[in-house]
Every structure is written in C-alpha cells, then in structure tokens.
Coordinates of C-alpha atoms in Angstrom, one line a residue:
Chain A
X251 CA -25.5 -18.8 15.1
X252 CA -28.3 -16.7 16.3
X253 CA -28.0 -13.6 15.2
X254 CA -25.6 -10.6 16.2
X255 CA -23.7 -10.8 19.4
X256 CA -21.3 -9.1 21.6
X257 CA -18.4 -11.3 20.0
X258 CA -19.0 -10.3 16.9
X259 CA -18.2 -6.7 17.8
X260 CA -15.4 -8.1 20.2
X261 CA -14.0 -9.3 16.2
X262 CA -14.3 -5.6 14.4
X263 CA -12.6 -4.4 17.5
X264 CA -9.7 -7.0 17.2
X265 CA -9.6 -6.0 13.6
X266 CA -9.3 -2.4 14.2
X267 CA -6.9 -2.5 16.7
X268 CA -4.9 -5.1 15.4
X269 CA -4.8 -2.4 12.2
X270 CA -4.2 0.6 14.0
X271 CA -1.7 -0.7 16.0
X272 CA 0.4 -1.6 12.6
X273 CA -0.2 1.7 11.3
X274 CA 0.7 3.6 14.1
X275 CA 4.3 1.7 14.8
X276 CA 4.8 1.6 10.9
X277 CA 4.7 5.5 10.3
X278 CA 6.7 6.0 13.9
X279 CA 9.3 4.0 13.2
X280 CA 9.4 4.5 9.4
X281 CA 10.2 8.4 10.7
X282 CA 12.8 7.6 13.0
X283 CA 14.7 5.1 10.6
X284 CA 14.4 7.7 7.8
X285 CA 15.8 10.2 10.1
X286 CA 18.0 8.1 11.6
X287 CA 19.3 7.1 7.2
X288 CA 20.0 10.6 6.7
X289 CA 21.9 11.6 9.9
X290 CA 24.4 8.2 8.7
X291 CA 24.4 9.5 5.0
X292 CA 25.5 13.3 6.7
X293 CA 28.1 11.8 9.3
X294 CA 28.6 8.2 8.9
X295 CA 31.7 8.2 12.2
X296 CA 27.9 8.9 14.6
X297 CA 26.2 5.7 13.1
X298 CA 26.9 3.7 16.0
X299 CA 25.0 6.2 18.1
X300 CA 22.3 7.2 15.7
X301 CA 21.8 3.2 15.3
X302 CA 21.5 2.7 19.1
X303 CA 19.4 5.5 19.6
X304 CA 16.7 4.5 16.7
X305 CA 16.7 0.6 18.1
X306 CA 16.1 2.2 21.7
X307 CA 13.2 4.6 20.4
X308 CA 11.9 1.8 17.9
X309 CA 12.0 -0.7 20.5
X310 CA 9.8 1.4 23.0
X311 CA 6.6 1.8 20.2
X312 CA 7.4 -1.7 19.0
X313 CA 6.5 -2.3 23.1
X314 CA 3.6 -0.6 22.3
X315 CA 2.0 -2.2 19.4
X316 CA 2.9 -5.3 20.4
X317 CA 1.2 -4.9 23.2
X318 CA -2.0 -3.6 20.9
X319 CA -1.5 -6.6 18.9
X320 CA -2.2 -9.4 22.2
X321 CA -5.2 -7.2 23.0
X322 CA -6.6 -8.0 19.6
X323 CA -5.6 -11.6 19.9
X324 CA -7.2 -11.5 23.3
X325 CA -10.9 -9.9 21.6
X326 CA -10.2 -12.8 19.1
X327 CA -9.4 -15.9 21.3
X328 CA -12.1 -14.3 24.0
Chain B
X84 CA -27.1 -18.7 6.1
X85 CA -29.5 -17.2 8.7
X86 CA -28.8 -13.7 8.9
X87 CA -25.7 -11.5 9.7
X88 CA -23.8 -13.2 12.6
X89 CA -21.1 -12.7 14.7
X90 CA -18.6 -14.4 12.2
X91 CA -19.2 -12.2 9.5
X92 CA -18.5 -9.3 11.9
X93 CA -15.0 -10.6 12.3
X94 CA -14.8 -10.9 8.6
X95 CA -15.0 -7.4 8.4
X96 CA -12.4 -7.0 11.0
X97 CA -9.8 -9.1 9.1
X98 CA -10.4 -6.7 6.5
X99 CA -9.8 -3.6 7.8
X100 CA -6.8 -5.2 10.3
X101 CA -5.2 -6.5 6.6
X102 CA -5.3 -3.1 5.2
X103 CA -4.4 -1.2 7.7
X104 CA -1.5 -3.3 8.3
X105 CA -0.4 -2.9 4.6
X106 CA -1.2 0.6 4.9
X107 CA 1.3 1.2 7.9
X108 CA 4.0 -1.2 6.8
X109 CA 3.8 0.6 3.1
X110 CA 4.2 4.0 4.6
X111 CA 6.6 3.2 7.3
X112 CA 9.1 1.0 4.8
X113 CA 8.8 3.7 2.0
X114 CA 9.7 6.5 4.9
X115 CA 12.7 4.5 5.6
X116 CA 13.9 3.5 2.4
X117 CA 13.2 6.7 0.3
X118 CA 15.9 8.5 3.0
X119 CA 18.0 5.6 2.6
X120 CA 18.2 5.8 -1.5
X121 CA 19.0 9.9 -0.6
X122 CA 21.2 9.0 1.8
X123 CA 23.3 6.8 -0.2
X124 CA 23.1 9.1 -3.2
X125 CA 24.0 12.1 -0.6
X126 CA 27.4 9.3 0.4
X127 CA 27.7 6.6 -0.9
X128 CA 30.7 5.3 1.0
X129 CA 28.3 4.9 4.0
X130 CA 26.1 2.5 2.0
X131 CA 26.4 -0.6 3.9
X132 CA 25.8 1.4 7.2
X133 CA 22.6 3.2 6.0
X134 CA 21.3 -0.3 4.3
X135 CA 21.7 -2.0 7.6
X136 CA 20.0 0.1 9.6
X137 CA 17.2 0.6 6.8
X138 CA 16.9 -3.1 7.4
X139 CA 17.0 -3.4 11.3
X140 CA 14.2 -0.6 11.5
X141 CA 12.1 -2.3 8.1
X142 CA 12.4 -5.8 9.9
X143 CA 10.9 -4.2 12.8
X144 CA 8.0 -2.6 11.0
X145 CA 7.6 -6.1 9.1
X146 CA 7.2 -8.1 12.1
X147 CA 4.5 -6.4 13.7
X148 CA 2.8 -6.3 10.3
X149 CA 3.1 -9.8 10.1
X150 CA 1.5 -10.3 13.7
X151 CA -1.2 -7.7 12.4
X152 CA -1.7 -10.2 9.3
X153 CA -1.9 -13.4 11.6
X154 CA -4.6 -11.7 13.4
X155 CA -6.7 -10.9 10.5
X156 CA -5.8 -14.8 9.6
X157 CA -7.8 -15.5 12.3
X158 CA -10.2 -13.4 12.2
X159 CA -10.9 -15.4 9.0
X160 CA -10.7 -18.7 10.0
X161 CA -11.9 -18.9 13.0
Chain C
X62 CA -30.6 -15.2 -1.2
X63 CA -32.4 -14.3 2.1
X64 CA -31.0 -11.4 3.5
X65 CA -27.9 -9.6 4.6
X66 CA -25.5 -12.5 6.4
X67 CA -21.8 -13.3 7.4
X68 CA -21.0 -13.6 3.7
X69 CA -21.6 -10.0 2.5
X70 CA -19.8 -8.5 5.7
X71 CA -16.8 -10.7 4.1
X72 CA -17.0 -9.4 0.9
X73 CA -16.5 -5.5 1.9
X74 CA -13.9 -7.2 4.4
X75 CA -12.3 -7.9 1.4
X76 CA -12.2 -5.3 -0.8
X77 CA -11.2 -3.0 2.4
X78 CA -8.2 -4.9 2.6
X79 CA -7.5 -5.4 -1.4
X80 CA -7.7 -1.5 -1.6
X81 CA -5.7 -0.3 1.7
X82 CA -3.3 -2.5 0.7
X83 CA -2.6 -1.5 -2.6
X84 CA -2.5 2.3 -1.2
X85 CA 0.0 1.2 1.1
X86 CA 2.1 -0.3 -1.1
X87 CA 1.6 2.5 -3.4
X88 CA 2.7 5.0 -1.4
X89 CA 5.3 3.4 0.3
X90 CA 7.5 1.9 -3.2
X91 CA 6.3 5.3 -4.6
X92 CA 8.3 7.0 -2.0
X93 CA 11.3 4.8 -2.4
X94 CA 11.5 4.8 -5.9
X95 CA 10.9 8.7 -5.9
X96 CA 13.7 9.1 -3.7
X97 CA 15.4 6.7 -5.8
X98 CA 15.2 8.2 -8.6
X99 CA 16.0 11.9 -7.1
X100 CA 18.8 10.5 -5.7
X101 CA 20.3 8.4 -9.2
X102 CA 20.4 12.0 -11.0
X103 CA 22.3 13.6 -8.0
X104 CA 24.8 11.2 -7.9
X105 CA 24.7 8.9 -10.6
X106 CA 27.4 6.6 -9.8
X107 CA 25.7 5.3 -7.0
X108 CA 23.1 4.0 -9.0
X109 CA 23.9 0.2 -8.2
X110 CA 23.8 1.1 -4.7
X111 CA 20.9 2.9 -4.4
X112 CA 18.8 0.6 -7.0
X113 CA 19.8 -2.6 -4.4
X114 CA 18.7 -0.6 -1.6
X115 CA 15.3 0.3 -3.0
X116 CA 14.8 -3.5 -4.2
X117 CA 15.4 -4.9 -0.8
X118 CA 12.9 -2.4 0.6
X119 CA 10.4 -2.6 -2.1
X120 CA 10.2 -6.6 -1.9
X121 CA 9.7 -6.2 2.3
X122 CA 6.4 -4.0 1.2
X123 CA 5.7 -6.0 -1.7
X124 CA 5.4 -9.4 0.6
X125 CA 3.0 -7.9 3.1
X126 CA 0.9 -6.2 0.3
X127 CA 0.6 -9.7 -1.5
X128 CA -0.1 -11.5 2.3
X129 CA -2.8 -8.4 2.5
X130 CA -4.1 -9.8 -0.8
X131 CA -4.1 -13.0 0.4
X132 CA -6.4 -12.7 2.8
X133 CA -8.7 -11.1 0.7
X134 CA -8.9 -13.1 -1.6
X135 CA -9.5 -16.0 1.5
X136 CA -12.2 -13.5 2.6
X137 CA -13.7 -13.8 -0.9
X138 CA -13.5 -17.4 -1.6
X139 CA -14.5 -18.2 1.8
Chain D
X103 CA -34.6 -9.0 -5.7
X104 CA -35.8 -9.4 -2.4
X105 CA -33.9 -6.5 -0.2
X106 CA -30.2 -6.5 0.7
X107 CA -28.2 -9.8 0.5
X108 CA -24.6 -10.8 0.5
X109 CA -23.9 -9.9 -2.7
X110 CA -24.9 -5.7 -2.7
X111 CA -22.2 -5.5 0.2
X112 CA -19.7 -8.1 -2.9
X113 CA -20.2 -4.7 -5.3
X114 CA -19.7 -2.0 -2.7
X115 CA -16.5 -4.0 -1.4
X116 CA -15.2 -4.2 -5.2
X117 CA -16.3 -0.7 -6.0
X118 CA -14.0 0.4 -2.5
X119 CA -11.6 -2.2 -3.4
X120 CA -11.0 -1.0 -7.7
X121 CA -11.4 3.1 -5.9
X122 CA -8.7 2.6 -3.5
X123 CA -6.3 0.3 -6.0
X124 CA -6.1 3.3 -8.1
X125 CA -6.0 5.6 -5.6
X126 CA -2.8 4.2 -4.6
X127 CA -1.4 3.2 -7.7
X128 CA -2.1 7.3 -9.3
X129 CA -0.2 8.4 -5.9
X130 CA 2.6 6.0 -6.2
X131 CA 3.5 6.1 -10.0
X132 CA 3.0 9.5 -10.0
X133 CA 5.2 9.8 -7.5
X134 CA 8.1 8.1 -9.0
X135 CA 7.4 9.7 -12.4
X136 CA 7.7 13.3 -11.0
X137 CA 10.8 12.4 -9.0
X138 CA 12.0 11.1 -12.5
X139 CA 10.9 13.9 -14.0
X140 CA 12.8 16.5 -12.2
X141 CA 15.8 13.9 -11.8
X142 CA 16.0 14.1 -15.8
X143 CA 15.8 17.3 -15.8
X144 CA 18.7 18.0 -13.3
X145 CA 21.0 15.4 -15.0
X146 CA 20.0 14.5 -18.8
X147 CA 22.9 12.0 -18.8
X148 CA 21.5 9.7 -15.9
X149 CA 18.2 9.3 -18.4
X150 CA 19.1 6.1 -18.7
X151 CA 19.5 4.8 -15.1
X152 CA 16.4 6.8 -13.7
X153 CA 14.3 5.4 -16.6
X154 CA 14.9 1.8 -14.8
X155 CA 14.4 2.6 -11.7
X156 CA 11.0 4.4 -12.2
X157 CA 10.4 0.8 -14.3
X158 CA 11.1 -1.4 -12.0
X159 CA 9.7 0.2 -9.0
X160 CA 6.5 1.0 -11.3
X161 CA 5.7 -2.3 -12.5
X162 CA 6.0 -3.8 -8.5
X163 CA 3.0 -1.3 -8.0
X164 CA 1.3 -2.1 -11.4
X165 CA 1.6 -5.7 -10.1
X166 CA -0.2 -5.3 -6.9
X167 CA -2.5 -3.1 -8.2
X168 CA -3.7 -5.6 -10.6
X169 CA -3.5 -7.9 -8.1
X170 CA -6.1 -5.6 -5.9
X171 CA -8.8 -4.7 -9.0
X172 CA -9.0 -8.7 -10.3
X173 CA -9.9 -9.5 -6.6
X174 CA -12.8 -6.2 -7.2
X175 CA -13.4 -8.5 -10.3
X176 CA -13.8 -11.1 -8.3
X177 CA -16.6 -9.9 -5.9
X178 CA -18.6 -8.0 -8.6
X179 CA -18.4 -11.7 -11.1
X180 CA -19.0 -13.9 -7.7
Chain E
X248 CA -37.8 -2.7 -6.5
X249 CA -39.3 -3.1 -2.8
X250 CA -36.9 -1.2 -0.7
X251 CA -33.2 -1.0 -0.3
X252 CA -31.7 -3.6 -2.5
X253 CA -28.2 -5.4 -3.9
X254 CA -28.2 -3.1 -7.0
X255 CA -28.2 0.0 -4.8
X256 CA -25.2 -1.1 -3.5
X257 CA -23.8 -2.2 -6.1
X258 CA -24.1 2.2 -7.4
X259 CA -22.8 2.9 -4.4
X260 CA -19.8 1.0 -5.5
X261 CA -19.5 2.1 -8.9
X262 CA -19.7 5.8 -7.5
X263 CA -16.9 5.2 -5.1
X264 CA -14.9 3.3 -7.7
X265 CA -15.3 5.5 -10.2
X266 CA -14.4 8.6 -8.3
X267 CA -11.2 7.8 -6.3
X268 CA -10.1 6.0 -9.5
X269 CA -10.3 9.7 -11.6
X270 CA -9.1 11.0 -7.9
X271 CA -6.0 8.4 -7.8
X272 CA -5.3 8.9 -12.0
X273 CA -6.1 12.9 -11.3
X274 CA -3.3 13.1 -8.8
X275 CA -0.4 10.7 -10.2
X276 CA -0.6 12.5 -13.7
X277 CA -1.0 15.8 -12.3
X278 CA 2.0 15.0 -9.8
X279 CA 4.2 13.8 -12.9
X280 CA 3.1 16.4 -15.8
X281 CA 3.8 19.3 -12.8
X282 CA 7.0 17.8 -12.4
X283 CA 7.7 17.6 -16.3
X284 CA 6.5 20.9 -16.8
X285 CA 9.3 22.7 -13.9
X286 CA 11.6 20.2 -15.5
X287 CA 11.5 21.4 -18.8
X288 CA 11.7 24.7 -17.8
X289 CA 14.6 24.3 -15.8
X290 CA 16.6 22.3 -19.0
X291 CA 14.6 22.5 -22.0
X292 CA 17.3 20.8 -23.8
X293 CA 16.0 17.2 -22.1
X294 CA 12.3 17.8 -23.0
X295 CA 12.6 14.8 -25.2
X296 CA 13.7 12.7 -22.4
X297 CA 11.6 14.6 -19.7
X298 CA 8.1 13.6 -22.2
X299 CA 8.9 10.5 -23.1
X300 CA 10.0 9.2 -19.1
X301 CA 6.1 11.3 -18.5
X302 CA 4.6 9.5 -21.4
X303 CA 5.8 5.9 -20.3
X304 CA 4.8 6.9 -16.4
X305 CA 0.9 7.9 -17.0
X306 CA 0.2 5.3 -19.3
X307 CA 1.3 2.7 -16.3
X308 CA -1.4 5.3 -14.4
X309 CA -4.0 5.4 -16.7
X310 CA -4.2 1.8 -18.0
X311 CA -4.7 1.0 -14.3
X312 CA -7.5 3.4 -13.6
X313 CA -9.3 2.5 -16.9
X314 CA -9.6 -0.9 -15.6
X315 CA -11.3 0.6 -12.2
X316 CA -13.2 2.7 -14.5
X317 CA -14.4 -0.8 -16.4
X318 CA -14.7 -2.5 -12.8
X319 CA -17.4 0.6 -12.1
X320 CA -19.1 0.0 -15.7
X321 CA -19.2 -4.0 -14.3
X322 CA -21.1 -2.3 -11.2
X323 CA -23.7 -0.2 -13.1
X324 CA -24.5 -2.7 -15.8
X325 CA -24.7 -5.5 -13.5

C-alpha cells in the first residue's frame, strides 16, 4: 500500500452511490406503495389495477437503482 | 500500518453505503406500511389485498437494500 | 500509533453506518407504529389485523438495520 | 500523543454513531407515542390495544438503538 | 499537545453526540407531550390514560439518550 490512490476514491464513490441509489428507490417506492395501500383500503374492486400500476412504476426506479447498484460494484471490482 | 491507504477509503464507503441503505429501506418500508396499518383500519375487509401489495412493493425496496448491503460487504472485505 | 491510516477511516465508517441505520429504522417502524396506532383507535376491531401488518413490516426494516449493524460492527473489529 | 491516529477518527465515529442513534430513536418513539397519544384520546376504550402496539413497535427501535450506541461503545473503549 | 490530535477528535465527537442526542430526546418528547397535551384537551376524561401511555413512551426516549449523553461523557473524559 503506498499511500492514497485513485482506487481509494473509486471505493467512497462505490459507497456513495451504492447508498444513494438505496435511498432514492426506497423513498420512491415506499410513496407509490403507500399511495397505492390507501387507494385499495378506499376502493378495494380497483386493486387489481392500482397493484399493476405500482409494480409497473416500481419496476421502472427499481431499473434504475439497480442499475446504480452495478456501477458501484463496477468502482468496487475496478 | 503506513499511512491512510486506499483500503481505508473504501471503509468509509461501506459506511456510508450501509447507512444509507438502512436509511432508504427504513423510510421507504415505514411509508408503505404506516398507509397500510390506515388502510386496513380505514377497511379492514380489504386486509389481505392491502398486505400483499405492502409486501410486493417492501420486497422490492428490500432487495435492492440487500444489493446496497453486499456492496458495502465488499467494500469491507475486499 | 503513527498517524492517520485505513483503520481510523473504518472506524467513522462505522459509526456512519451504526447511526444512519438506527435513524432509518427509527423513522421508518416509527411511522408504522404511528399509523398503527392511529389506526387501532379508529377502528379497533381491526386491531389483529393491523398489529400483523405492522410486524411483518417492522421485522423487513428490522433485518436490514441489524445487517447495517453488522457491518459496522465488521468495520470495527476489522 | 503524537498528532492524529486511528483512534481520534474511533471517537468522532462513536460520537456520530451515539448522536444519530438517538436522533432516530427520539423521532421514532416519539412518533409512535404521539400517534398513541391522540389515538387514546379519540378512543379511551382501545387504551389497551394501542398501549401494545406502541410497546412492541417501541422496544424493536429501543433494540436497534442499543444495538447502534454499544457499537459507539465499542469505538470509544477500542 | 503538538498540533491537531486524537483527543480533539474525540470533543468533536462528544459535541456531536451530545447535541443530536438532546436534538433526537428534544423532538420525540416534544412530539409526544404536544400530542398528550391536544389529547387531553380534546377528552380530558382519558388524561390518566393519555399521561401514563406519555410517561411509558419518553422514558423508552430518555433512557436511550442518557446513554448517548454517557457515551459523550466516555468521549470528554477519555
């Protein structure tokens, strides 16, 4: 080991974003499956469509971070 | 131990990527679940529809935590 | 002890992710249970219900929090 | 004491790590408590079944809040 | 003392620990006694109920923050 290095940056990075990326697709999908519990509790004969619509929008920033996520893994494995 | 090196860099990383990804899972599964726990209160004939989407969505939110957490796993080991 | 190195960067690693992690899972069961509670003196019949829901939630937050805490305490022992 | 070693960034990492384990353990309980509070309020009779919930969901935060300031024990006693 | 050493830091983290811990404490109890307060107004005949459900929540708060508070003594005395 001699001394600081480009990797070791390339490792806060991978931490940040690995972070980030969790907090970002936690707090968006947490609001559209809150949403999406209430609209069932108000009209339960929609839930099939409220359901599909939340897995399509959830699906899209789960895309998303996953995506963030292999970009961390890449500044890791790198 | 001769000086700060690129390993203790990604120490950090893991860090901050752990608590983050708490951070966002916590909010995003409390968003989720405190509507639930109305919802159900609001009707509770429509518990078992609200509960399974409560846990689609959470499992969702979990799993990218979980690929947050393996990164800062790591970022530890490595 | 000669200096800042790897170690030390660990260390604050770690208690980043000890305290992010408990704030996650602090707001995020505090949320729940709020809601759970709000939602028991509305309707209290649907107690059972509502108290299964929040457990179910609470444990998903709970198991990432404690993996969080894991890994700090790897990042302190390490 | 020969500058800044491994173990000054051990204290500010516990000091960050007890801070925040509060932090979110104060926003959580007192969440719950409030929602309790006014739940109580609103139906006397449901004293009873809110008390438990607030209990149970209380002593899971109380739990990983622990958990989070032994680990700021741990770095300040390492 | 020659310069910028482990003790400093080791303040720095009993400042920070010390302060978001009263910050954390500050808020729950504040949260829950505001809640108690409107609640008792609202149905003054469950004031019994309402203090003791307050009582039970800030203790969980405040035996919590006094051990941040100890974890910051730890720090200083250190």
């Amino acid at each position: 080991m001699e001394g600081l290095g480009n990797e070791g940056l390339g490792y806060l990075g991978a931490g940040i974003a690995a972070g980030l990326a969790v907090l970002g697709a936690g707090l968006g999908i947490g609001n559209i499956a809150g949403s999406a519990a209430e609209g069932t509790a108000r009209n339960p004969e929609a839930t099939a469509d409220i359901r599909t619509t939340m897995i399509i929008a959830a699906a899209l920033i789960e895309g998303v971070a996953l995506f963030g996520e292999v970009i961390a893994v890449l500044l890791v494995l790198k």
